[in-house]
Amino acid sequence: MSLFAMGFLLVILQPSTGQFPRACANTQSLLRKECCPPWDGDGSPCGELSSRGSCQNILLSQAPLGPQFPFSGVDDREDWPSVFYNRTCRCEGNFMGFNCGECKFGFSGLNCTERRLRTRRNIFQLTNSEKDKFLAYLNLAKNTPSQDYVIATGTYTQMNNGSNPMFTSINVYDVFVWMHYYASRDTLLGGSNVWRDIDFAHEAPGFLPWHRVFLLMWEREIQKITGDENFTIPYWDWRDAEDCVVCTDEYMGGRHPTNPNLLSPASFFSSWQVICTRSEEYNSQQALCNATSEGPILRNPGNNDKSRTPRLPSSAEVEFCLSLTQYESGPMDKMANYSFRNTLEGFADPRTAIANISQSGLHNALHIYMNGSMSQVQGSANDPIFVLHHAFVDSIFERWLRRHRPMLEVYPAANAPIGHNRENYMVPFIPLYRNGEFFKPSRELGYDYEYLQEPALDSFQEFLIPYLQQARQIWAWLVGAAVIGGIVTAALTGLILACRKKRRGTSPEIQPLLTESEDYNNISYQSNF
């Protein structure tokens, strides 16, 4: 990519989306607990004068939670976002956004009435210019201040219940790094005490919908800051890969020639600084990540703990995972057996679907294999490979949705870990999104995957698979029904023939109308089966 092109991209600054709206990060909004910013189009809160939306009370789910988090009223993320705001914009029709100023995913146009379908492609199928453009967009996001959003640097209590706001500005890329950190961070209990068994984005049913929203928002931000409305996130198909084939200077950065834990200086990713990676330090200080730079990206692919992750995932493991019919099961956490979600996330064995937290499969395997910034949950989004990886994980989720065609009711409505019930709002997104809203095919959200579009035969096979699986489960009943149907048919045929014979013998004057017709003699009766 030429320096001129890079420089041109870096001067394009447009609004971004992320966590706390800048317009609501002030004392007045926090004390009123209201986040209903005006829409620039008409100057009214939520664009109400243009019928885009209105400021409404938040409706929180009352469904019971699982036992994993035994506290109440100690974490700002509980009943998100009610600790900070209990009134936000509720948008009408296809409008969306913290001020109803955008279109829902999959829609575009002045009034958000035009449907749009974009295609995510394999990164190795991009042309050189497309690939270079993607890398430049990443670097642009890392160097573009977010105009619309800020991040919280203190808890609500530390903000003196809103009278002392603690927020700071951040660049577009790091907004998403911080969001991933904030959703998965430990609960601060005071003193040096923390609760680690909590995560609003992992280890529970919301893992796949949460990351689906995360990628959609990230994708939209790139579209906005670049003006490229056709941009989509590429994916890395890592099935059966023998090593990190994207870890080259041509793509996501190769190895440093003298330090295997760093990136090659020939990649501009080597100059990136990470944030939100020192969880133990934050815990000991009872503080939040404040987006201070914490050093370069670390990555040493393949030199990981082989006893936990011996290799990258295989095609056979992905296919086995796709065959699982239950989305969620049992405790609905990382100990769930025969759960598609838990197996894809990587806490269950991808050959048996039995939970085994001593091993890391599928999604988790990639993170462990990278052996660096990607391998620590809270800071994993610092490495740009994160978006390539999660785009492919989302495509596997999409394959499962298309194959099994689950109803919304398949997603748990109650008793999931905190934040993961169907009607819970996802932490820490504003505008608000419920988990269940993204348990649907990607085409309804305006995107598809290149390798899922063709050949057409594959789509037809995936359509048939759930019906064939159901037929296999009830084959004995089908065989029995066929046998009984045959017996009934034979009995009816014999009875009819006997009646005909008797009728001919007893009343020669009464004959069937078609006695001599070959058509009549060839009539047969078949069971509906």
Short mmCIF file of C-alpha atoms in Angstrom, two decimals:
data_model
loop_
_atom_site.label_atom_id
_atom_site.label_comp_id
_atom_site.label_asym_id
_atom_site.label_seq_id
_atom_site.Cartn_x
_atom_site.Cartn_y
_atom_site.Cartn_z
CA MET A 1 0.00 0.00 0.00
CA SER A 2 1.50 3.35 -0.99
CA LEU A 3 2.23 6.01 1.62
CA PHE A 4 0.05 8.40 -0.38
CA ALA A 5 -2.94 6.04 -0.16
CA MET A 6 -2.37 5.48 3.56
CA GLY A 7 -2.17 9.22 4.14
CA PHE A 8 -5.35 9.79 2.16
CA LEU A 9 -7.25 7.28 4.27
CA LEU A 10 -5.98 8.70 7.54
CA VAL A 11 -7.51 12.09 6.88
CA ILE A 12 -11.04 10.75 6.42
CA LEU A 13 -12.65 11.23 9.82
CA GLN A 14 -16.32 10.40 10.33
CA PRO A 15 -18.45 9.38 13.33
CA SER A 16 -18.00 5.93 14.85
CA THR A 17 -20.06 3.61 16.98
CA GLY A 18 -19.08 1.79 20.14
CA GLN A 19 -19.96 1.84 23.83
CA PHE A 20 -20.98 4.97 25.80
CA PRO A 21 -22.38 7.68 23.49
CA ARG A 22 -20.31 10.83 24.00
CA ALA A 23 -23.56 12.81 24.13
CA CYS A 24 -24.61 10.81 27.22
CA ALA A 25 -21.27 10.76 29.08
CA ASN A 26 -22.02 13.78 31.26
CA THR A 27 -23.35 14.54 34.71
CA GLN A 28 -26.82 15.58 33.54
CA SER A 29 -27.46 12.38 31.56
CA LEU A 30 -26.08 10.13 34.31
CA LEU A 31 -28.06 11.77 37.10
CA ARG A 32 -31.25 11.70 34.99
CA LYS A 33 -30.34 8.16 33.89
CA GLU A 34 -31.35 9.07 30.37
CA CYS A 35 -29.52 8.56 27.07
CA CYS A 36 -31.71 9.98 24.31
CA PRO A 37 -29.46 12.19 22.16
CA PRO A 38 -30.92 14.32 19.37
CA TRP A 39 -30.77 13.17 15.77
CA ASP A 40 -28.91 15.71 13.63
CA GLY A 41 -31.54 15.43 10.91
CA ASP A 42 -34.24 17.28 12.87
CA GLY A 43 -32.61 18.13 16.22
CA SER A 44 -35.17 16.19 18.27
CA PRO A 45 -34.32 13.41 20.77
CA CYS A 46 -34.20 10.09 18.93
CA GLY A 47 -35.44 11.82 15.75
CA GLU A 48 -38.95 11.85 17.20
CA LEU A 49 -40.11 14.75 14.98
CA SER A 50 -39.28 12.60 11.95
CA SER A 51 -40.95 9.49 13.44
CA ARG A 52 -37.63 7.70 13.69
CA GLY A 53 -38.00 6.86 17.39
CA SER A 54 -38.71 8.17 20.88
CA CYS A 55 -37.22 8.22 24.36
CA GLN A 56 -38.64 5.28 26.31
CA ASN A 57 -38.15 3.44 29.58
CA ILE A 58 -35.97 0.36 29.24
CA LEU A 59 -37.86 -2.92 29.58
CA LEU A 60 -35.67 -5.40 31.47
CA SER A 61 -36.08 -9.15 31.42
CA GLN A 62 -37.39 -10.65 34.67
CA ALA A 63 -36.47 -14.24 33.74
CA PRO A 64 -34.45 -16.09 36.41
CA LEU A 65 -30.70 -16.49 35.95
CA GLY A 66 -28.42 -19.47 36.47
CA PRO A 67 -26.48 -20.03 39.73
CA GLN A 68 -23.04 -19.06 38.39
CA PHE A 69 -23.15 -15.49 39.78
CA PRO A 70 -24.35 -15.52 43.42
CA PHE A 71 -24.39 -11.74 43.90
CA SER A 72 -26.77 -8.87 43.22
CA GLY A 73 -26.17 -5.15 42.97
CA VAL A 74 -22.36 -5.35 42.89
CA ASP A 75 -21.60 -5.10 39.17
CA ASP A 76 -22.46 -2.22 36.81
CA ARG A 77 -23.23 -4.74 34.07
CA GLU A 78 -26.13 -6.37 35.90
CA ASP A 79 -29.44 -5.62 34.13
CA TRP A 80 -27.53 -3.68 31.50
CA PRO A 81 -27.65 -0.70 31.07
CA SER A 82 -29.91 0.23 34.00
CA VAL A 83 -27.09 1.20 36.39
CA PHE A 84 -26.21 4.05 34.00
CA TYR A 85 -29.44 4.69 32.08
CA ASN A 86 -33.05 3.55 32.40
CA ARG A 87 -34.32 5.54 29.40
CA THR A 88 -32.88 5.21 25.90
CA CYS A 89 -34.03 5.68 22.32
CA ARG A 90 -36.47 3.09 21.05
CA CYS A 91 -36.32 3.23 17.26
CA GLU A 92 -39.21 2.56 14.89
CA GLY A 93 -39.28 0.48 11.71
CA ASN A 94 -35.86 -0.09 10.20
CA PHE A 95 -34.16 2.75 12.08
CA MET A 96 -31.40 1.98 14.58
CA GLY A 97 -28.65 3.67 16.59
CA PHE A 98 -28.25 5.42 19.94
CA ASN A 99 -30.19 8.38 18.45
CA CYS A 100 -32.08 6.38 15.75
CA GLY A 101 -29.85 8.02 13.16
CA GLU A 102 -28.82 4.81 11.37
CA CYS A 103 -30.45 1.87 9.58
CA LYS A 104 -30.85 -1.62 10.96
CA PHE A 105 -28.33 -4.16 9.74
CA GLY A 106 -29.36 -5.22 6.25
CA PHE A 107 -31.10 -1.97 5.34
CA SER A 108 -29.93 1.27 3.73
CA GLY A 109 -31.27 4.38 2.03
CA LEU A 110 -32.55 7.72 3.26
CA ASN A 111 -35.53 6.10 5.03
CA CYS A 112 -33.88 2.73 5.60
CA THR A 113 -36.26 0.97 3.22
CA GLU A 114 -33.73 -0.57 0.82
CA ARG A 115 -32.62 -4.12 1.58
CA ARG A 116 -28.93 -4.81 1.11
CA LEU A 117 -26.97 -8.07 1.15
CA ARG A 118 -23.18 -8.00 1.40
CA THR A 119 -20.83 -10.97 1.09
CA ARG A 120 -17.93 -11.78 3.40
CA ARG A 121 -15.07 -13.42 1.51
CA ASN A 122 -12.08 -15.64 2.21
CA ILE A 123 -9.08 -13.39 2.79
CA PHE A 124 -7.05 -15.52 0.35
CA GLN A 125 -9.64 -14.91 -2.37
CA LEU A 126 -9.14 -11.14 -2.21
CA THR A 127 -7.11 -9.47 -4.93
CA ASN A 128 -3.89 -7.76 -3.85
CA SER A 129 -5.57 -4.37 -4.01
CA GLU A 130 -8.54 -5.60 -1.97
CA LYS A 131 -6.25 -7.16 0.60
CA ASP A 132 -4.10 -4.02 0.85
CA LYS A 133 -7.24 -1.93 1.23
CA PHE A 134 -8.43 -4.13 4.10
CA LEU A 135 -5.10 -3.78 5.90
CA ALA A 136 -5.15 -0.02 5.37
CA TYR A 137 -8.69 0.17 6.76
CA LEU A 138 -7.51 -1.64 9.91
CA ASN A 139 -4.68 0.84 10.35
CA LEU A 140 -7.04 3.72 9.70
CA ALA A 141 -9.37 2.54 12.47
CA LYS A 142 -6.40 2.30 14.85
CA ASN A 143 -5.49 5.93 14.09
CA THR A 144 -8.95 7.53 13.90
CA PRO A 145 -10.41 9.01 17.11
CA SER A 146 -13.98 7.94 17.77
CA GLN A 147 -16.23 10.96 17.35
CA ASP A 148 -19.41 9.51 18.85
CA TYR A 149 -18.22 7.24 21.65
CA VAL A 150 -16.07 7.25 24.78
CA ILE A 151 -15.17 4.52 27.29
CA ALA A 152 -15.74 4.41 31.04
CA THR A 153 -12.57 4.56 33.15
CA GLY A 154 -14.33 4.02 36.46
CA THR A 155 -17.28 2.16 37.92
CA TYR A 156 -20.56 3.92 38.63
CA THR A 157 -19.66 4.00 42.33
CA GLN A 158 -16.28 5.52 41.54
CA MET A 159 -18.16 8.13 39.49
CA ASN A 160 -19.99 9.02 42.71
CA ASN A 161 -23.21 7.64 41.24
CA GLY A 162 -22.96 9.84 38.18
CA SER A 163 -22.01 13.19 39.70
CA ASN A 164 -18.35 12.72 38.74
CA PRO A 165 -18.25 11.24 35.20
CA MET A 166 -15.14 9.21 34.38
CA PHE A 167 -14.84 8.74 30.62
CA THR A 168 -12.06 9.12 28.07
CA SER A 169 -11.74 9.29 24.29
CA ILE A 170 -10.37 6.39 22.27
CA ASN A 171 -9.70 5.39 18.65
CA VAL A 172 -12.22 3.44 16.60
CA TYR A 173 -10.37 0.11 16.66
CA ASP A 174 -9.69 0.25 20.40
CA VAL A 175 -13.33 1.00 21.19
CA PHE A 176 -13.98 -2.61 20.18
CA VAL A 177 -10.97 -3.94 22.08
CA TRP A 178 -12.30 -2.18 25.17
CA MET A 179 -15.85 -3.50 24.64
CA HIS A 180 -14.54 -7.06 24.48
CA TYR A 181 -12.54 -6.44 27.65
CA TYR A 182 -15.47 -4.85 29.47
CA ALA A 183 -17.87 -7.70 28.65
CA SER A 184 -15.45 -10.36 29.91
CA ARG A 185 -13.72 -8.62 32.84
CA ASP A 186 -13.97 -9.88 36.43
CA THR A 187 -16.40 -8.41 38.95
CA LEU A 188 -14.70 -6.03 41.40
CA LEU A 189 -15.97 -6.80 44.92
CA GLY A 190 -13.91 -4.29 46.90
CA GLY A 191 -10.57 -4.53 48.65
CA SER A 192 -8.61 -7.07 46.66
CA ASN A 193 -11.60 -9.33 46.08
CA VAL A 194 -12.93 -10.24 42.64
CA TRP A 195 -15.36 -12.76 41.16
CA ARG A 196 -13.91 -14.48 38.12
CA ASP A 197 -16.75 -16.80 37.11
CA ILE A 198 -18.59 -14.16 35.10
CA ASP A 199 -18.51 -13.28 31.41
CA PHE A 200 -21.19 -11.53 29.39
CA ALA A 201 -19.75 -12.59 26.03
CA HIS A 202 -18.35 -16.10 26.57
CA GLU A 203 -18.96 -19.48 28.21
CA ALA A 204 -22.74 -19.34 27.77
CA PRO A 205 -25.52 -19.14 25.13
CA GLY A 206 -24.80 -15.53 24.19
CA PHE A 207 -21.28 -16.29 22.93
CA LEU A 208 -22.31 -16.56 19.27
CA PRO A 209 -24.97 -13.80 19.10
CA TRP A 210 -22.69 -11.41 21.05
CA HIS A 211 -19.77 -11.82 18.67
CA ARG A 212 -22.16 -11.60 15.71
CA VAL A 213 -23.25 -8.13 16.86
CA PHE A 214 -19.63 -7.20 17.64
CA LEU A 215 -18.56 -7.99 14.06
CA LEU A 216 -21.56 -6.25 12.51
CA MET A 217 -20.83 -3.08 14.47
CA TRP A 218 -17.12 -3.28 13.67
CA GLU A 219 -17.90 -3.78 9.99
CA ARG A 220 -20.24 -0.79 9.97
CA GLU A 221 -17.62 1.44 11.59
CA ILE A 222 -15.13 0.62 8.87
CA GLN A 223 -17.79 1.41 6.27
CA LYS A 224 -18.44 4.77 7.94
CA ILE A 225 -14.88 6.02 8.51
CA THR A 226 -13.80 5.00 4.99
CA GLY A 227 -16.97 5.83 3.09
CA ASP A 228 -16.79 2.32 1.59
CA GLU A 229 -20.35 1.04 1.94
CA ASN A 230 -19.45 -2.27 0.28
CA PHE A 231 -16.78 -3.24 2.81
CA THR A 232 -17.13 -6.60 4.53
CA ILE A 233 -14.88 -8.41 6.99
CA PRO A 234 -12.88 -11.21 5.34
CA TYR A 235 -12.57 -14.54 7.09
CA TRP A 236 -9.74 -17.01 7.56
CA ASP A 237 -10.80 -20.62 6.95
CA TRP A 238 -8.42 -22.34 9.35
CA ARG A 239 -9.73 -25.89 8.93
CA ASP A 240 -6.86 -28.38 8.49
CA ALA A 241 -4.26 -25.58 8.40
CA GLU A 242 -0.79 -26.79 9.37
CA ASP A 243 0.34 -23.38 10.60
CA CYS A 244 -0.70 -19.74 10.74
CA VAL A 245 -0.87 -19.02 7.03
CA VAL A 246 -2.08 -15.45 7.62
CA CYS A 247 0.98 -14.71 9.79
CA THR A 248 3.06 -13.21 7.00
CA ASP A 249 4.06 -9.62 6.28
CA GLU A 250 1.82 -9.74 3.22
CA TYR A 251 -1.18 -10.33 5.47
CA MET A 252 -1.38 -9.99 9.26
CA GLY A 253 2.32 -9.74 10.12
CA GLY A 254 5.15 -12.28 10.15
CA ARG A 255 7.59 -13.20 12.91
CA HIS A 256 10.22 -10.79 14.15
CA PRO A 257 13.67 -11.96 12.93
CA THR A 258 15.23 -11.95 16.42
CA ASN A 259 12.32 -12.07 18.87
CA PRO A 260 9.75 -14.82 18.07
CA ASN A 261 7.18 -13.23 20.38
CA LEU A 262 6.96 -10.02 18.34
CA LEU A 263 5.78 -9.15 14.85
CA SER A 264 8.07 -8.42 11.95
CA PRO A 265 9.01 -4.71 11.66
CA ALA A 266 8.05 -5.00 7.98
CA SER A 267 4.38 -5.12 9.07
CA PHE A 268 2.74 -1.93 10.30
CA PHE A 269 0.97 -4.07 12.91
CA SER A 270 4.34 -4.23 14.69
CA SER A 271 3.88 -0.58 15.68
CA TRP A 272 0.43 -1.13 17.18
CA GLN A 273 0.08 -0.77 20.95
CA VAL A 274 -2.25 -3.06 22.91
CA ILE A 275 -4.68 -2.05 25.67
CA CYS A 276 -6.67 -3.84 28.39
CA THR A 277 -4.26 -6.79 28.79
CA ARG A 278 -3.31 -6.45 32.49
CA SER A 279 -6.34 -7.90 34.22
CA GLU A 280 -4.55 -8.82 37.44
CA GLU A 281 -3.25 -5.27 37.78
CA TYR A 282 -6.75 -3.84 37.29
CA ASN A 283 -8.15 -6.30 39.82
CA SER A 284 -5.56 -5.45 42.48
CA GLN A 285 -6.28 -1.74 41.99
CA GLN A 286 -10.05 -2.31 41.77
CA ALA A 287 -9.89 -0.27 38.56
CA LEU A 288 -11.08 -0.50 34.96
CA CYS A 289 -8.88 -0.54 31.87
CA ASN A 290 -8.42 3.10 30.85
CA ALA A 291 -6.99 2.37 27.38
CA THR A 292 -3.41 3.26 28.30
CA SER A 293 -0.89 1.71 25.87
CA GLU A 294 0.64 -1.48 27.28
CA GLY A 295 3.20 -2.52 24.69
CA PRO A 296 3.25 -4.19 21.25
CA ILE A 297 1.12 -7.04 19.97
CA LEU A 298 2.51 -10.40 21.10
CA ARG A 299 2.20 -13.48 18.90
CA ASN A 300 4.21 -16.70 18.68
CA PRO A 301 1.95 -19.08 16.72
CA GLY A 302 2.45 -22.80 17.19
CA ASN A 303 4.73 -22.54 20.22
CA ASN A 304 1.81 -23.04 22.57
CA ASP A 305 1.06 -25.71 25.16
CA LYS A 306 0.61 -28.79 22.94
CA SER A 307 -1.03 -30.77 25.75
CA ARG A 308 -3.94 -28.33 25.64
CA THR A 309 -4.03 -27.56 21.92
CA PRO A 310 -1.94 -30.00 19.85
CA ARG A 311 -2.94 -28.53 16.46
CA LEU A 312 -5.37 -26.31 14.61
CA PRO A 313 -8.96 -27.63 14.19
CA SER A 314 -9.84 -30.10 11.44
CA SER A 315 -12.69 -30.24 8.94
CA ALA A 316 -13.94 -33.43 10.59
CA GLU A 317 -14.21 -31.68 13.95
CA VAL A 318 -16.20 -28.83 12.41
CA GLU A 319 -18.55 -31.31 10.70
CA PHE A 320 -19.10 -33.22 13.94
CA CYS A 321 -19.88 -29.96 15.71
CA LEU A 322 -22.42 -29.06 13.00
CA SER A 323 -24.16 -32.41 13.48
CA LEU A 324 -25.10 -31.57 17.08
CA THR A 325 -28.80 -30.82 17.27
CA GLN A 326 -28.90 -29.03 20.64
CA TYR A 327 -27.82 -25.40 20.69
CA GLU A 328 -27.49 -25.41 24.48
CA SER A 329 -27.78 -27.98 27.26
CA GLY A 330 -27.47 -28.65 30.98
CA PRO A 331 -25.97 -25.79 32.99
CA MET A 332 -25.57 -23.74 29.78
CA ASP A 333 -21.98 -22.83 30.63
CA LYS A 334 -18.55 -24.28 29.84
CA MET A 335 -19.54 -27.61 31.43
CA ALA A 336 -22.42 -28.22 28.99
CA ASN A 337 -22.35 -31.58 27.16
CA TYR A 338 -23.68 -32.18 23.62
CA SER A 339 -24.09 -28.45 23.18
CA PHE A 340 -23.33 -27.02 19.75
CA ARG A 341 -22.41 -23.68 21.31
CA ASN A 342 -20.06 -25.15 23.91
CA THR A 343 -18.41 -27.44 21.36
CA LEU A 344 -17.88 -24.64 18.84
CA GLU A 345 -16.64 -22.30 21.57
CA GLY A 346 -14.09 -24.97 22.46
CA PHE A 347 -14.86 -26.13 25.99
CA ALA A 348 -16.22 -29.50 24.81
CA ASP A 349 -14.29 -32.14 22.89
CA PRO A 350 -14.93 -31.63 19.14
CA ARG A 351 -15.06 -35.42 18.65
CA THR A 352 -17.47 -36.33 21.47
CA ALA A 353 -19.13 -33.04 22.55
CA ILE A 354 -18.31 -33.91 26.18
CA ALA A 355 -17.11 -30.91 28.21
CA ASN A 356 -13.37 -30.99 28.91
CA ILE A 357 -11.94 -27.70 30.14
CA SER A 358 -8.41 -29.13 30.21
CA GLN A 359 -8.46 -29.05 26.39
CA SER A 360 -9.13 -26.20 23.97
CA GLY A 361 -10.95 -27.03 20.75
CA LEU A 362 -12.28 -25.20 17.68
CA HIS A 363 -12.71 -21.48 18.56
CA ASN A 364 -10.57 -21.66 21.70
CA ALA A 365 -7.87 -23.65 19.89
CA LEU A 366 -7.12 -20.71 17.58
CA HIS A 367 -6.70 -18.34 20.50
CA ILE A 368 -4.37 -20.70 22.35
CA TYR A 369 -2.40 -21.54 19.19
CA MET A 370 -1.58 -17.86 18.59
CA ASN A 371 0.32 -17.90 21.89
CA GLY A 372 0.27 -14.18 22.63
CA SER A 373 -2.19 -11.29 22.82
CA MET A 374 -4.91 -13.47 21.25
CA SER A 375 -4.55 -16.05 24.04
CA GLN A 376 -5.79 -13.85 26.89
CA VAL A 377 -9.57 -13.44 26.74
CA GLN A 378 -9.99 -9.85 27.86
CA GLY A 379 -7.34 -8.43 25.52
CA SER A 380 -7.63 -10.87 22.62
CA ALA A 381 -9.22 -8.35 20.22
CA ASN A 382 -5.94 -6.38 20.17
CA ASP A 383 -4.60 -8.76 17.53
CA PRO A 384 -6.32 -8.01 14.18
CA ILE A 385 -6.39 -11.75 13.43
CA PHE A 386 -9.27 -11.72 15.93
CA VAL A 387 -11.77 -10.38 13.36
CA LEU A 388 -10.69 -12.90 10.68
CA HIS A 389 -11.03 -15.74 13.17
CA HIS A 390 -14.41 -14.70 14.54
CA ALA A 391 -15.81 -14.11 11.08
CA PHE A 392 -15.13 -17.78 10.31
CA VAL A 393 -16.55 -18.90 13.67
CA ASP A 394 -19.68 -16.89 12.82
CA SER A 395 -19.87 -18.68 9.46
CA ILE A 396 -19.95 -22.03 11.28
CA PHE A 397 -22.76 -20.68 13.47
CA GLU A 398 -24.51 -19.66 10.28
CA ARG A 399 -24.13 -23.15 8.78
CA TRP A 400 -25.71 -24.63 11.92
CA LEU A 401 -28.64 -22.20 11.74
CA ARG A 402 -29.27 -23.07 8.09
CA ARG A 403 -28.95 -26.80 8.65
CA HIS A 404 -31.14 -27.12 11.76
CA ARG A 405 -33.49 -24.15 11.24
CA PRO A 406 -34.17 -23.63 14.97
CA MET A 407 -37.10 -21.63 16.24
CA LEU A 408 -36.28 -18.63 18.44
CA GLU A 409 -37.53 -20.68 21.40
CA VAL A 410 -34.46 -22.92 21.05
CA TYR A 411 -32.40 -20.07 22.51
CA PRO A 412 -32.78 -20.29 26.34
CA ALA A 413 -35.29 -17.84 27.81
CA ALA A 414 -34.29 -18.42 31.44
CA ASN A 415 -31.72 -19.93 33.82
CA ALA A 416 -28.70 -19.13 31.65
CA PRO A 417 -25.66 -17.45 33.25
CA ILE A 418 -26.07 -13.74 33.97
CA GLY A 419 -26.58 -11.65 30.84
CA HIS A 420 -27.21 -14.64 28.56
CA ASN A 421 -30.98 -15.16 28.69
CA ARG A 422 -32.84 -14.58 25.43
CA GLU A 423 -34.29 -11.19 26.42
CA ASN A 424 -31.20 -9.84 28.21
CA TYR A 425 -29.51 -6.83 26.63
CA MET A 426 -25.95 -7.52 25.54
CA VAL A 427 -23.17 -5.85 27.53
CA PRO A 428 -21.89 -3.21 26.77
CA PHE A 429 -23.71 -2.20 23.59
CA ILE A 430 -25.58 1.10 23.25
CA PRO A 431 -27.82 1.06 21.22
CA LEU A 432 -29.36 -1.92 22.97
CA TYR A 433 -29.51 -5.39 21.43
CA ARG A 434 -31.09 -8.51 22.93
CA ASN A 435 -29.40 -11.91 22.61
CA GLY A 436 -32.38 -13.45 20.84
CA GLU A 437 -32.46 -10.78 18.14
CA PHE A 438 -29.33 -12.24 16.53
CA PHE A 439 -30.28 -15.90 16.75
CA LYS A 440 -31.38 -15.80 13.12
CA PRO A 441 -29.88 -16.39 9.64
CA SER A 442 -27.26 -13.87 8.53
CA ARG A 443 -29.18 -12.98 5.37
CA GLU A 444 -31.84 -11.39 7.57
CA LEU A 445 -29.06 -9.19 8.96
CA GLY A 446 -27.77 -8.21 5.55
CA TYR A 447 -24.75 -10.42 4.96
CA ASP A 448 -23.69 -13.82 3.68
CA TYR A 449 -20.52 -15.88 3.32
CA GLU A 450 -18.94 -16.57 -0.04
CA TYR A 451 -18.35 -20.26 0.61
CA LEU A 452 -21.96 -20.75 1.74
CA GLN A 453 -23.43 -19.32 -1.46
CA GLU A 454 -22.18 -22.01 -3.85
CA PRO A 455 -22.37 -24.58 -5.16
CA ALA A 456 -26.15 -24.69 -5.02
CA LEU A 457 -26.05 -28.44 -4.32
CA ASP A 458 -24.44 -27.80 -0.93
CA SER A 459 -27.30 -25.52 0.08
CA PHE A 460 -29.81 -28.16 -1.01
CA GLN A 461 -27.98 -30.85 0.94
CA GLU A 462 -27.86 -28.66 4.05
CA PHE A 463 -31.61 -28.06 3.61
CA LEU A 464 -32.28 -31.82 3.52
CA ILE A 465 -29.95 -32.84 6.35
CA PRO A 466 -32.27 -32.01 9.30
CA TYR A 467 -35.14 -33.90 7.69
CA LEU A 468 -32.92 -36.91 6.96
CA GLN A 469 -31.70 -36.87 10.55
CA GLN A 470 -35.28 -36.83 11.82
CA ALA A 471 -36.20 -39.67 9.48
CA ARG A 472 -33.24 -41.71 10.79
CA GLN A 473 -34.50 -41.23 14.35
CA ILE A 474 -37.98 -42.57 13.51
CA TRP A 475 -37.08 -45.14 10.82
CA ALA A 476 -38.41 -48.04 12.89
CA TRP A 477 -41.81 -46.37 13.10
CA LEU A 478 -41.80 -45.69 9.37
CA VAL A 479 -41.02 -49.35 8.60
CA GLY A 480 -43.73 -50.49 10.99
CA ALA A 481 -46.25 -48.14 9.43
CA ALA A 482 -45.36 -49.41 5.97
CA VAL A 483 -45.84 -53.05 7.03
CA ILE A 484 -49.19 -52.31 8.65
CA GLY A 485 -50.23 -50.32 5.58
CA GLY A 486 -49.37 -53.29 3.37
CA ILE A 487 -51.39 -55.70 5.52
CA VAL A 488 -54.41 -53.38 5.51
CA THR A 489 -54.15 -52.96 1.76
CA ALA A 490 -54.00 -56.73 1.20
CA ALA A 491 -56.99 -57.30 3.49
CA LEU A 492 -59.07 -54.65 1.75
CA THR A 493 -58.16 -56.06 -1.67
CA GLY A 494 -59.17 -59.58 -0.59
CA LEU A 495 -62.43 -58.34 0.87
CA ILE A 496 -63.36 -56.48 -2.32
CA LEU A 497 -62.56 -59.46 -4.52
CA ALA A 498 -64.65 -61.72 -2.28
CA CYS A 499 -67.59 -59.34 -2.43
CA ARG A 500 -67.37 -59.19 -6.22
CA LYS A 501 -67.31 -62.95 -6.47
CA LYS A 502 -70.29 -63.32 -4.17
CA ARG A 503 -72.23 -60.65 -6.05
CA ARG A 504 -71.66 -62.39 -9.38
CA GLY A 505 -72.78 -65.73 -8.02
CA THR A 506 -76.00 -64.67 -6.31
CA SER A 507 -77.49 -62.11 -8.65
CA PRO A 508 -76.63 -62.56 -12.32
CA GLU A 509 -79.00 -59.75 -13.27
CA ILE A 510 -76.97 -57.21 -11.29
CA GLN A 511 -73.56 -56.70 -12.86
CA PRO A 512 -70.91 -54.00 -12.42
CA LEU A 513 -71.05 -51.36 -15.12
CA LEU A 514 -67.45 -52.12 -16.24
CA THR A 515 -67.35 -55.89 -15.84
CA GLU A 516 -65.48 -56.43 -19.08
CA SER A 517 -63.25 -53.39 -18.76
CA GLU A 518 -59.53 -54.02 -18.41
CA ASP A 519 -59.30 -50.77 -16.47
CA TYR A 520 -61.58 -52.12 -13.79
CA ASN A 521 -59.67 -55.39 -13.44
CA ASN A 522 -56.38 -53.51 -13.10
CA ILE A 523 -57.50 -51.19 -10.27
CA SER A 524 -55.15 -51.33 -7.27
CA TYR A 525 -55.24 -49.55 -3.89
CA GLN A 526 -52.17 -48.06 -2.36
CA SER A 527 -51.52 -46.93 1.15
CA ASN A 528 -50.90 -43.23 1.64
CA PHE A 529 -47.51 -44.21 3.09
#
